[in-house]
Tab-separated table of C-alpha atoms in Angstrom:
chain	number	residue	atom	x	y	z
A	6	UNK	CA	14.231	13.277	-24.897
A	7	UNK	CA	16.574	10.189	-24.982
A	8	UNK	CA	16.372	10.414	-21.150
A	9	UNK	CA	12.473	9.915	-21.701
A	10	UNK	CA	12.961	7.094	-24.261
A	11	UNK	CA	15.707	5.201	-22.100
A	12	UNK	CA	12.866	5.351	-19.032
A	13	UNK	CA	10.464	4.264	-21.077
A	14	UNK	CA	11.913	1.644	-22.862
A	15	UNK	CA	13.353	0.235	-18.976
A	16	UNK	CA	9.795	0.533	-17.911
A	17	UNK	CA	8.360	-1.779	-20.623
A	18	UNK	CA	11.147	-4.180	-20.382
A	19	UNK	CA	10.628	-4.365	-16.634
A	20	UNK	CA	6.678	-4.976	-17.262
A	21	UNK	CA	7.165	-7.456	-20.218
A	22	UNK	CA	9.676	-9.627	-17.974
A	23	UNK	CA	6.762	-9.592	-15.026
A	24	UNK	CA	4.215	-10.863	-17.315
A	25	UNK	CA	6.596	-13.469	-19.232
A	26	UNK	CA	7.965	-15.420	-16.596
A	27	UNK	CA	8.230	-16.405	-13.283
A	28	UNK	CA	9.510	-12.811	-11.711
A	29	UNK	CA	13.054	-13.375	-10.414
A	30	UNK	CA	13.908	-10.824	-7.625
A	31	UNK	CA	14.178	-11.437	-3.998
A	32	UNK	CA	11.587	-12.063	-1.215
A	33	UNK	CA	8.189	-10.789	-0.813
A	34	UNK	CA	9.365	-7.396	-0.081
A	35	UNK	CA	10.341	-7.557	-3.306
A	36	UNK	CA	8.524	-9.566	-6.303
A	37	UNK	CA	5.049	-9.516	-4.422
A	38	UNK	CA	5.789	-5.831	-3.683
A	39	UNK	CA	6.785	-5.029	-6.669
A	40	UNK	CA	3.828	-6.826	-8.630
A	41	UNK	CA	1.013	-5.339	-5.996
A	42	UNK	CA	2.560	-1.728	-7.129
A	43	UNK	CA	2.557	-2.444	-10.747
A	44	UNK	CA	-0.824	-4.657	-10.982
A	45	UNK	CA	-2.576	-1.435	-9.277
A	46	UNK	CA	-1.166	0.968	-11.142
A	47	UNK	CA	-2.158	-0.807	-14.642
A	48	UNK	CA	-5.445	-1.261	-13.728
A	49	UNK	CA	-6.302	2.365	-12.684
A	50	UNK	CA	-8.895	4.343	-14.858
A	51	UNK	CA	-8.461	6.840	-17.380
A	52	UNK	CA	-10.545	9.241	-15.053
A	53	UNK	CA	-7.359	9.531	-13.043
A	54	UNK	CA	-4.255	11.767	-14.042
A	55	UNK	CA	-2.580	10.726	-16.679
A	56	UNK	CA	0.761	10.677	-14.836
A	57	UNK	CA	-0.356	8.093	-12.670
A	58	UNK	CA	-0.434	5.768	-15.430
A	59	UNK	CA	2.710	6.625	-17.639
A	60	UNK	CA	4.865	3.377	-17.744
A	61	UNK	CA	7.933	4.691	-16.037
A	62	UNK	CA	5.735	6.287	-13.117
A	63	UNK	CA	3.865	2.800	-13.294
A	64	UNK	CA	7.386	1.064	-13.107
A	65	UNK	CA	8.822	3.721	-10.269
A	66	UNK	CA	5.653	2.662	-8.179
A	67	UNK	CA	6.509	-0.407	-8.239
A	68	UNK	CA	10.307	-0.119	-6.991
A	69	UNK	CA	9.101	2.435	-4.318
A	70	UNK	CA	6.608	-0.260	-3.256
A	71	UNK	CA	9.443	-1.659	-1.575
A	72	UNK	CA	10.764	1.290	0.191
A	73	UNK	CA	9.425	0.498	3.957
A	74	UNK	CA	11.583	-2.290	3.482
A	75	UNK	CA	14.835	0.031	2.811
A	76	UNK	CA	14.502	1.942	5.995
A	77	UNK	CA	15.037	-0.640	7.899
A	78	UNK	CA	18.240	-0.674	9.945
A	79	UNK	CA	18.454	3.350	10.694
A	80	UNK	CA	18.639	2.586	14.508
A	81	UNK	CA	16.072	3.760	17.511
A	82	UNK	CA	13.740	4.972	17.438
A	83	UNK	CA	13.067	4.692	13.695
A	84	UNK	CA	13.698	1.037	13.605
A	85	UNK	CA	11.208	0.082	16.472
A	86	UNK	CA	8.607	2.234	15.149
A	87	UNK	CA	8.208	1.869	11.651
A	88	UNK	CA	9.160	-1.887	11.827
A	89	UNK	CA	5.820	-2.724	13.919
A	90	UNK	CA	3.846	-0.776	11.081
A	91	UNK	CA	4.287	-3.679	8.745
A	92	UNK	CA	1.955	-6.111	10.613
A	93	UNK	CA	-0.845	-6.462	13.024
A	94	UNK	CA	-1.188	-10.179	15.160
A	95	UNK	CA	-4.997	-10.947	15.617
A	96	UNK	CA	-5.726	-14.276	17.162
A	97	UNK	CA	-8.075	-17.004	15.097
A	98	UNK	CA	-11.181	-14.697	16.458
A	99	UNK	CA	-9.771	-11.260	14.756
A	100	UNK	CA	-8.793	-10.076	18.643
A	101	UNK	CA	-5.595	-8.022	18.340
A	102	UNK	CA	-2.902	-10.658	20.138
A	103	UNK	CA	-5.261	-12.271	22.154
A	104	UNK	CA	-8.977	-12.050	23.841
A	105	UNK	CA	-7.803	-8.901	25.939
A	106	UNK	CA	-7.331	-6.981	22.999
A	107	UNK	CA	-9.592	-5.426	21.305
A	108	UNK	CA	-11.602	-6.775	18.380
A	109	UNK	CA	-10.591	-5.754	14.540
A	110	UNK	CA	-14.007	-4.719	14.540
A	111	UNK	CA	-13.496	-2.063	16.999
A	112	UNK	CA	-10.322	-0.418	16.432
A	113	UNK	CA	-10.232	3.254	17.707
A	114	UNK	CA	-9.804	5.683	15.726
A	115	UNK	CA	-6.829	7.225	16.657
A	116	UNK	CA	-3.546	5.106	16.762
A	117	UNK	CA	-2.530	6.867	20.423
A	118	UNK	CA	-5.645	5.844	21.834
A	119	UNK	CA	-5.001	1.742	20.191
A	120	UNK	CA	-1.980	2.057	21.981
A	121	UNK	CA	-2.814	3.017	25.114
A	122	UNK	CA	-6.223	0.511	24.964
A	123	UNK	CA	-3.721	-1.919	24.087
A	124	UNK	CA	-1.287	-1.366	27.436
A	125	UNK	CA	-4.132	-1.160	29.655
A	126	UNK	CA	-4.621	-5.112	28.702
A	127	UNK	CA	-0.964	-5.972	29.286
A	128	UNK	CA	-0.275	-6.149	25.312
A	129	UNK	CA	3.106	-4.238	23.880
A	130	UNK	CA	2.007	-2.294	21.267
A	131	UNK	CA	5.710	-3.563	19.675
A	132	UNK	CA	4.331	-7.166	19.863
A	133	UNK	CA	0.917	-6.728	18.000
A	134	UNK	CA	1.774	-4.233	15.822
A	135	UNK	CA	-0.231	-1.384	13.913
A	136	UNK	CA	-0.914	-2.116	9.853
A	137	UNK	CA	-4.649	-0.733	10.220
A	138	UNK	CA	-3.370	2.388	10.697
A	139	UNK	CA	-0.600	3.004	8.800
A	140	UNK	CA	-2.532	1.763	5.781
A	141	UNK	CA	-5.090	4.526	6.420
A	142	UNK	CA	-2.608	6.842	7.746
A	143	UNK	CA	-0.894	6.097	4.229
A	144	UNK	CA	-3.937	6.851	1.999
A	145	UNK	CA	-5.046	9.896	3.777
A	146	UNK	CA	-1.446	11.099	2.798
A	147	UNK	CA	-2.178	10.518	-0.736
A	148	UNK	CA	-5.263	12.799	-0.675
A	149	UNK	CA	-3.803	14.942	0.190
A	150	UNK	CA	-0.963	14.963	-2.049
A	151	UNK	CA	-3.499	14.422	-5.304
A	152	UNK	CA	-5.700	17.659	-3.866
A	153	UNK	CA	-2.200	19.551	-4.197
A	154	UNK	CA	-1.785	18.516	-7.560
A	155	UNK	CA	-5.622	19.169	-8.655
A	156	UNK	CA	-4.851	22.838	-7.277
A	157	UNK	CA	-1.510	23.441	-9.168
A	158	UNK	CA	-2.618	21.803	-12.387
A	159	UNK	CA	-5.392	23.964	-12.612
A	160	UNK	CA	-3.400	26.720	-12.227
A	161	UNK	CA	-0.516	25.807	-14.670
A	162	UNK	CA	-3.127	25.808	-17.192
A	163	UNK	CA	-5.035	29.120	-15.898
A	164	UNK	CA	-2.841	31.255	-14.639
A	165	UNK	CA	-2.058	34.389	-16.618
A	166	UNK	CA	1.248	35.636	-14.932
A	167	UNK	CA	4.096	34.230	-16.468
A	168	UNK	CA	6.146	33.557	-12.958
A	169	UNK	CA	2.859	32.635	-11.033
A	170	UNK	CA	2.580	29.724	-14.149
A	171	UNK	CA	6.047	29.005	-13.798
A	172	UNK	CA	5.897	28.386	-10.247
A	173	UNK	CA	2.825	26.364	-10.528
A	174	UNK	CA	4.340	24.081	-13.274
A	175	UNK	CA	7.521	23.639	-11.317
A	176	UNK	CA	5.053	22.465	-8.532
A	177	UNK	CA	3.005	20.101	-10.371
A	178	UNK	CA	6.173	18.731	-11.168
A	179	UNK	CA	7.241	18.241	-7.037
A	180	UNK	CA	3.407	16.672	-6.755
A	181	UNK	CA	3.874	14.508	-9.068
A	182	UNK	CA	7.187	12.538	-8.129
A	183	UNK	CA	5.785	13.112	-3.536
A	184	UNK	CA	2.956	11.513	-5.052
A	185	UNK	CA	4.463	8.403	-6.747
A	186	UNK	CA	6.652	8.241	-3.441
A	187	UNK	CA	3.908	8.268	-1.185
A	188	UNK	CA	1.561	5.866	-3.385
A	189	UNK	CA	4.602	3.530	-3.303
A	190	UNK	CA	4.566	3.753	0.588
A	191	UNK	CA	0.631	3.109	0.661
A	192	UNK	CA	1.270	0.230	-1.881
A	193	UNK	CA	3.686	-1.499	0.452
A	194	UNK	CA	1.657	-1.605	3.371
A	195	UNK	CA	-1.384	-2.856	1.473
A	196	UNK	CA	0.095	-5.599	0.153
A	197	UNK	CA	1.690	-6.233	3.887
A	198	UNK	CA	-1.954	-6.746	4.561
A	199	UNK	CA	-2.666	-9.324	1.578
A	200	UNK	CA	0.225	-11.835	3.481
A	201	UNK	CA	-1.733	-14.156	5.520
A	202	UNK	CA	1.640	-13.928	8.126
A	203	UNK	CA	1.210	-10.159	8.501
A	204	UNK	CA	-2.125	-10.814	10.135
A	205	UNK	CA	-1.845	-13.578	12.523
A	206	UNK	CA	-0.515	-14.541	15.624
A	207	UNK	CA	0.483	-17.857	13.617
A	208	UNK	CA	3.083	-15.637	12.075
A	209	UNK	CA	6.378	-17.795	11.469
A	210	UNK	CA	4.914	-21.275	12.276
A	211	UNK	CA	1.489	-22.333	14.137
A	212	UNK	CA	3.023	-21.521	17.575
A	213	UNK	CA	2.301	-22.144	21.005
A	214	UNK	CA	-1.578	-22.584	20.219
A	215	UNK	CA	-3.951	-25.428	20.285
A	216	UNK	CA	-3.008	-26.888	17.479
A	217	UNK	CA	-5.741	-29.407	16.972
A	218	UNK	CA	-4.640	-30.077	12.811
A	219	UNK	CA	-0.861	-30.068	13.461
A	220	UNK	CA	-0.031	-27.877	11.395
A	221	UNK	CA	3.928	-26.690	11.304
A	222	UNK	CA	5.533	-25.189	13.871
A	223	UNK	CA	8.692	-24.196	11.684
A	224	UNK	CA	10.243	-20.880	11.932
A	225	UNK	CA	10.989	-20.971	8.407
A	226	UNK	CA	7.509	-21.109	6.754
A	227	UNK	CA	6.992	-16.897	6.755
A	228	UNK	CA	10.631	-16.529	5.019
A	229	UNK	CA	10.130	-19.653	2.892
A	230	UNK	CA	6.384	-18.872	1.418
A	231	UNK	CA	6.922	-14.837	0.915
A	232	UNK	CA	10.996	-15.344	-0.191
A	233	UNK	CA	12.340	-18.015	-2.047
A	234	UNK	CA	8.385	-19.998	-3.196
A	235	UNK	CA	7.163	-16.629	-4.239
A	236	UNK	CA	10.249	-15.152	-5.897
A	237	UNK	CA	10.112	-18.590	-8.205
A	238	UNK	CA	6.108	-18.868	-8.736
A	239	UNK	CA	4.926	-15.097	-9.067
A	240	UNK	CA	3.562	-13.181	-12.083
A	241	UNK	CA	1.898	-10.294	-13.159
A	242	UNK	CA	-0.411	-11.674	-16.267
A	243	UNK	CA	-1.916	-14.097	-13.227
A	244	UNK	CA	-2.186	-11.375	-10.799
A	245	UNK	CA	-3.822	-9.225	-13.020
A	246	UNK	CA	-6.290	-12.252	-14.167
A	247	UNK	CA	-7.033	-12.801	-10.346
A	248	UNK	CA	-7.869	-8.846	-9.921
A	249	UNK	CA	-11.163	-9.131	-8.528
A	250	UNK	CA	-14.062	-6.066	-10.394
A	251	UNK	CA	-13.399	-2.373	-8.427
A	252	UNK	CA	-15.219	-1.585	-5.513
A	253	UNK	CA	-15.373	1.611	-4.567
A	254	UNK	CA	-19.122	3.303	-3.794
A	255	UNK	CA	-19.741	3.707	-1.042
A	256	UNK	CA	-16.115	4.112	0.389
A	257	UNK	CA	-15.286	4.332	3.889
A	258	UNK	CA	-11.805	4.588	4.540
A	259	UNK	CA	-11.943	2.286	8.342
A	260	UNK	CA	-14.873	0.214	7.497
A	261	UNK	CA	-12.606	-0.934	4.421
A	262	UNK	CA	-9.283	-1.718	5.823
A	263	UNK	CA	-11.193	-3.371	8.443
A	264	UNK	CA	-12.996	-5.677	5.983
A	265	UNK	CA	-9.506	-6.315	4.192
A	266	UNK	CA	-7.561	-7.340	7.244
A	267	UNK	CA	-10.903	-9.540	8.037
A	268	UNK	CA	-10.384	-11.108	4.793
A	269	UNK	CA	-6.451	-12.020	4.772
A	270	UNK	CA	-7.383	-13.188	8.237
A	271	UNK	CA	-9.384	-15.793	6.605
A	272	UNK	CA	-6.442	-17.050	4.427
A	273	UNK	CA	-4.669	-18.129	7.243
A	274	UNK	CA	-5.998	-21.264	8.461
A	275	UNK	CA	-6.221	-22.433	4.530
A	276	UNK	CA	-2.460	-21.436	4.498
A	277	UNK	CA	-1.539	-23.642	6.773
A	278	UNK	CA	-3.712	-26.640	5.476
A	279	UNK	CA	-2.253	-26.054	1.827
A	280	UNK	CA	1.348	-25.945	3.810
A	281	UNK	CA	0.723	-29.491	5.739
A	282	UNK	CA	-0.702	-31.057	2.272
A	283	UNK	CA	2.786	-30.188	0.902
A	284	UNK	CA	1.738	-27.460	-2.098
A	285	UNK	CA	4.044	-25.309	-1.887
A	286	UNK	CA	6.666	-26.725	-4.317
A	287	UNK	CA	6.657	-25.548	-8.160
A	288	UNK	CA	5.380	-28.704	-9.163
A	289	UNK	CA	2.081	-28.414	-7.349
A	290	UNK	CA	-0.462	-25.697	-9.301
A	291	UNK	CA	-2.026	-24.949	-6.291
A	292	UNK	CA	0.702	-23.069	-4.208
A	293	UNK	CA	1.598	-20.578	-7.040
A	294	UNK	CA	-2.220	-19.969	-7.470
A	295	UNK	CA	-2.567	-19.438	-3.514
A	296	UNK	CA	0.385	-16.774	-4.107
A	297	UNK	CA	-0.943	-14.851	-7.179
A	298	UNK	CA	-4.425	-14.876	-5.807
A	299	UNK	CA	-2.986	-13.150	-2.346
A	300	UNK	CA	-0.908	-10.924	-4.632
A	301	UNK	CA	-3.986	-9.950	-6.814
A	302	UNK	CA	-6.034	-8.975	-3.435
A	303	UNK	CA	-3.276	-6.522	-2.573
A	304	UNK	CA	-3.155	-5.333	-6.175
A	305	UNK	CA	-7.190	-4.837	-6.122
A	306	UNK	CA	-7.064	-3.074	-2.474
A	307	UNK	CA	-4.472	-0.425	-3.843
A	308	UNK	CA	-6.262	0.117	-7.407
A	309	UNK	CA	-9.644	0.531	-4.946
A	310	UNK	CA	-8.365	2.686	-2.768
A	311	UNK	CA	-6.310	5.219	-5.215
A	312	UNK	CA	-9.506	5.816	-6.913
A	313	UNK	CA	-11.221	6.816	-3.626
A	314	UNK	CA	-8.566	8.837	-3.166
A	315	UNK	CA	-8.836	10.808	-6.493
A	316	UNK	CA	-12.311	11.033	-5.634
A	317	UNK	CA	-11.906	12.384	-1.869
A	318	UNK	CA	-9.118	14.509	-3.404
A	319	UNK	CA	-11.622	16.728	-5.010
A	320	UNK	CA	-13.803	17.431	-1.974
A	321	UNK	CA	-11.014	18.052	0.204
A	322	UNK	CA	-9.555	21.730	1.117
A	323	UNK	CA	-5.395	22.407	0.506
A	324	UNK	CA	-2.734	24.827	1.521
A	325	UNK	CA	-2.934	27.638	4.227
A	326	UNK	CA	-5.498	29.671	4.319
A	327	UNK	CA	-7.135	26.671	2.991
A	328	UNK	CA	-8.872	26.592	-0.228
A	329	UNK	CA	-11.303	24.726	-1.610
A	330	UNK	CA	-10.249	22.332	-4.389
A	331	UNK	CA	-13.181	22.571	-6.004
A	332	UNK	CA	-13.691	26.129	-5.939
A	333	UNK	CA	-9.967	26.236	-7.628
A	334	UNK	CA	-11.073	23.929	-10.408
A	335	UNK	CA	-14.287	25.566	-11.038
A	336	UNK	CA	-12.176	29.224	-11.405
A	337	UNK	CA	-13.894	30.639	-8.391
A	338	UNK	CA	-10.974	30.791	-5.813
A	339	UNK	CA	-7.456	31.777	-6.650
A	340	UNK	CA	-4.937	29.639	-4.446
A	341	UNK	CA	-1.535	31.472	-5.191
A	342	UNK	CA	-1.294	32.740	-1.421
A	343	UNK	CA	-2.750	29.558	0.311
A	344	UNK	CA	-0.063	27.451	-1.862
A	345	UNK	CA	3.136	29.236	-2.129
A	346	UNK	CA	2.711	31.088	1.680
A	347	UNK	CA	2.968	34.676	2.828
A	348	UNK	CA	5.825	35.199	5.587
């Protein structure tokens, strides 16, 4: 119990400095990160388990938020491909590196067969990168996760047999914390695609592009707007003002990280302008409003997108055999065999 009461009490502290001041923690990776994990997570319904929205979980999302970013470093191949996940560079006409690639609009659907599009035009799969996918890669893991945990809470509060109940408590308890993990993964990626950077071949600097505006060509200006600006300007009571209304029916998982990639594409030229006119300095109101807004997107994608996940949860079939979820809710399908195995 004073466990419980310590994590709480950490948890609200951690949430109360957010909202009070100007977040101080390091980098993108971190504060915007951390805030895109936390804004979600606030904002979810009450229709969703309450676990999901218990302060400390709330407050673990957010640190896990930043996990991608901690497995960096592990050596090859790990580094080289989970490093490319992070990003994808689509040129000012949403063409994946250049007019060879192919169009946002028309990403396959499986990432082998981007890959292999993408070598047949003489573009590295390394250089362009992959965030489409691992963002829907990422939330089709955490359907499947919340259909385990629909099946074993069920259970835990069915199930006659004193071990069987056991097991399926113990289990619920395992769903719960894969869950947080893996919605902290998702969450991460997501807000990778709410950084104008993460989306454009004008990644670190305009580049070697017509450059008609002159706009800056320093390699700084990622590091400088996502580290050091953000760490100083971001906060969670103006991210969570910014939120824009849920959006969820009709849901289509490609359609809608293709419409979100669209849209942070379309932040990038105005990033650039805001850069030239000199806003980004903590005097100006207009840079730390361009970074909360971009924050709140990411925060609105992952709220989105977790309900859509509860709700594809409960049409979806887990464990081997599979079972119906909803045939285990309803108390027409018992699951013990299809979730703890036979050998």
């Amino acid at each position: 119990m004073k466990r419980l009461t310590k994590r709480l009490a950490l948890a609200t502290a951690c949430v109360a400095v957010l909202a009070g001041s100007a977040v101080q923690v390091s980098a993108w990776g971190s504060t915007g990160h951390r805030l895109i994990g936390v804004a979600a997570m606030r904002a979810l319904p009450e229709t969703l388990p309450a676990f999901l929205r218990d302060p400390g979980n709330i407050a673990d999302v957010g640190e896990l938020s930043r996990e991608p970013d901690r497995w960096k470093g592990a050596g090859q191949p790990h580094d080289r491909e989970r490093d490319t996940a992070h990003f994808v560079d689509l040129d000012d006409n949403g063409h994946v590196m250049n007019a060879a690639g192919m169009s946002i609009d028309a990403l396959p659907e499986l990432k082998s067969e981007y890959d292999a599009q993408l070598l047949a035009a003489g573009i590295k799969v390394n250089d362009a990168g992959y965030l489409p996918y691992a963002i829907m890669d990422g939330w089709q893991q955490v359907v499947r996760d919340l259909a385990g945990w629909r099946v074993v809470y069920a259970m835990e509060q069915r199930e006659t047999d004193p071990a069987r109940r056991a097991w399926y408590r113990e289990d619920r308890v395992r769903r719960e914390a894969l869950t947080l993990r893996d919605i902290g993964v998702l969450s991460h990626y997501v807000g990778d695609g709410s950084q104008p950077h993460h989306l454009s071949i004008h990644y670190n600097g305009w580049g070697p592009f017509p450059n008609p505006e002159g706009f800056t060509n320093s390699r700084q200006t990622h590091s400088l707007f996502e580290g050091a600006f953000t760490r100083r300007v971001a906060r969670l009571d103006q991210v969570e003002a910014a939120m824009s209304a849920p959006a969820t029916e009709p849901f289509q998982m490609k359609a809608r990280v293709v419409g979100y990639m669209k849209s942070t594409l379309g932040t990038v030229i105005p990033f650039y302008r805001l850069e030239k006119a000199g806003v980004f300095v903590e005097t100006d109101p207009r840079g730390a409003e361009f970074v909360n807004q971009r924050l709140s997107a990411g925060a609105a994608e992952l709220r989105d997108m977790l309900v859509a996940a509860w709700a594809a949860s409960g049409e979806a079939s887990i464990g081997w055999p599979a079972v119906k979820v909803a045939e285990v809710e309803a108390g027409t399908a018992d699951p013990w065999i299809s979730m703890i195995g036979e050998d």
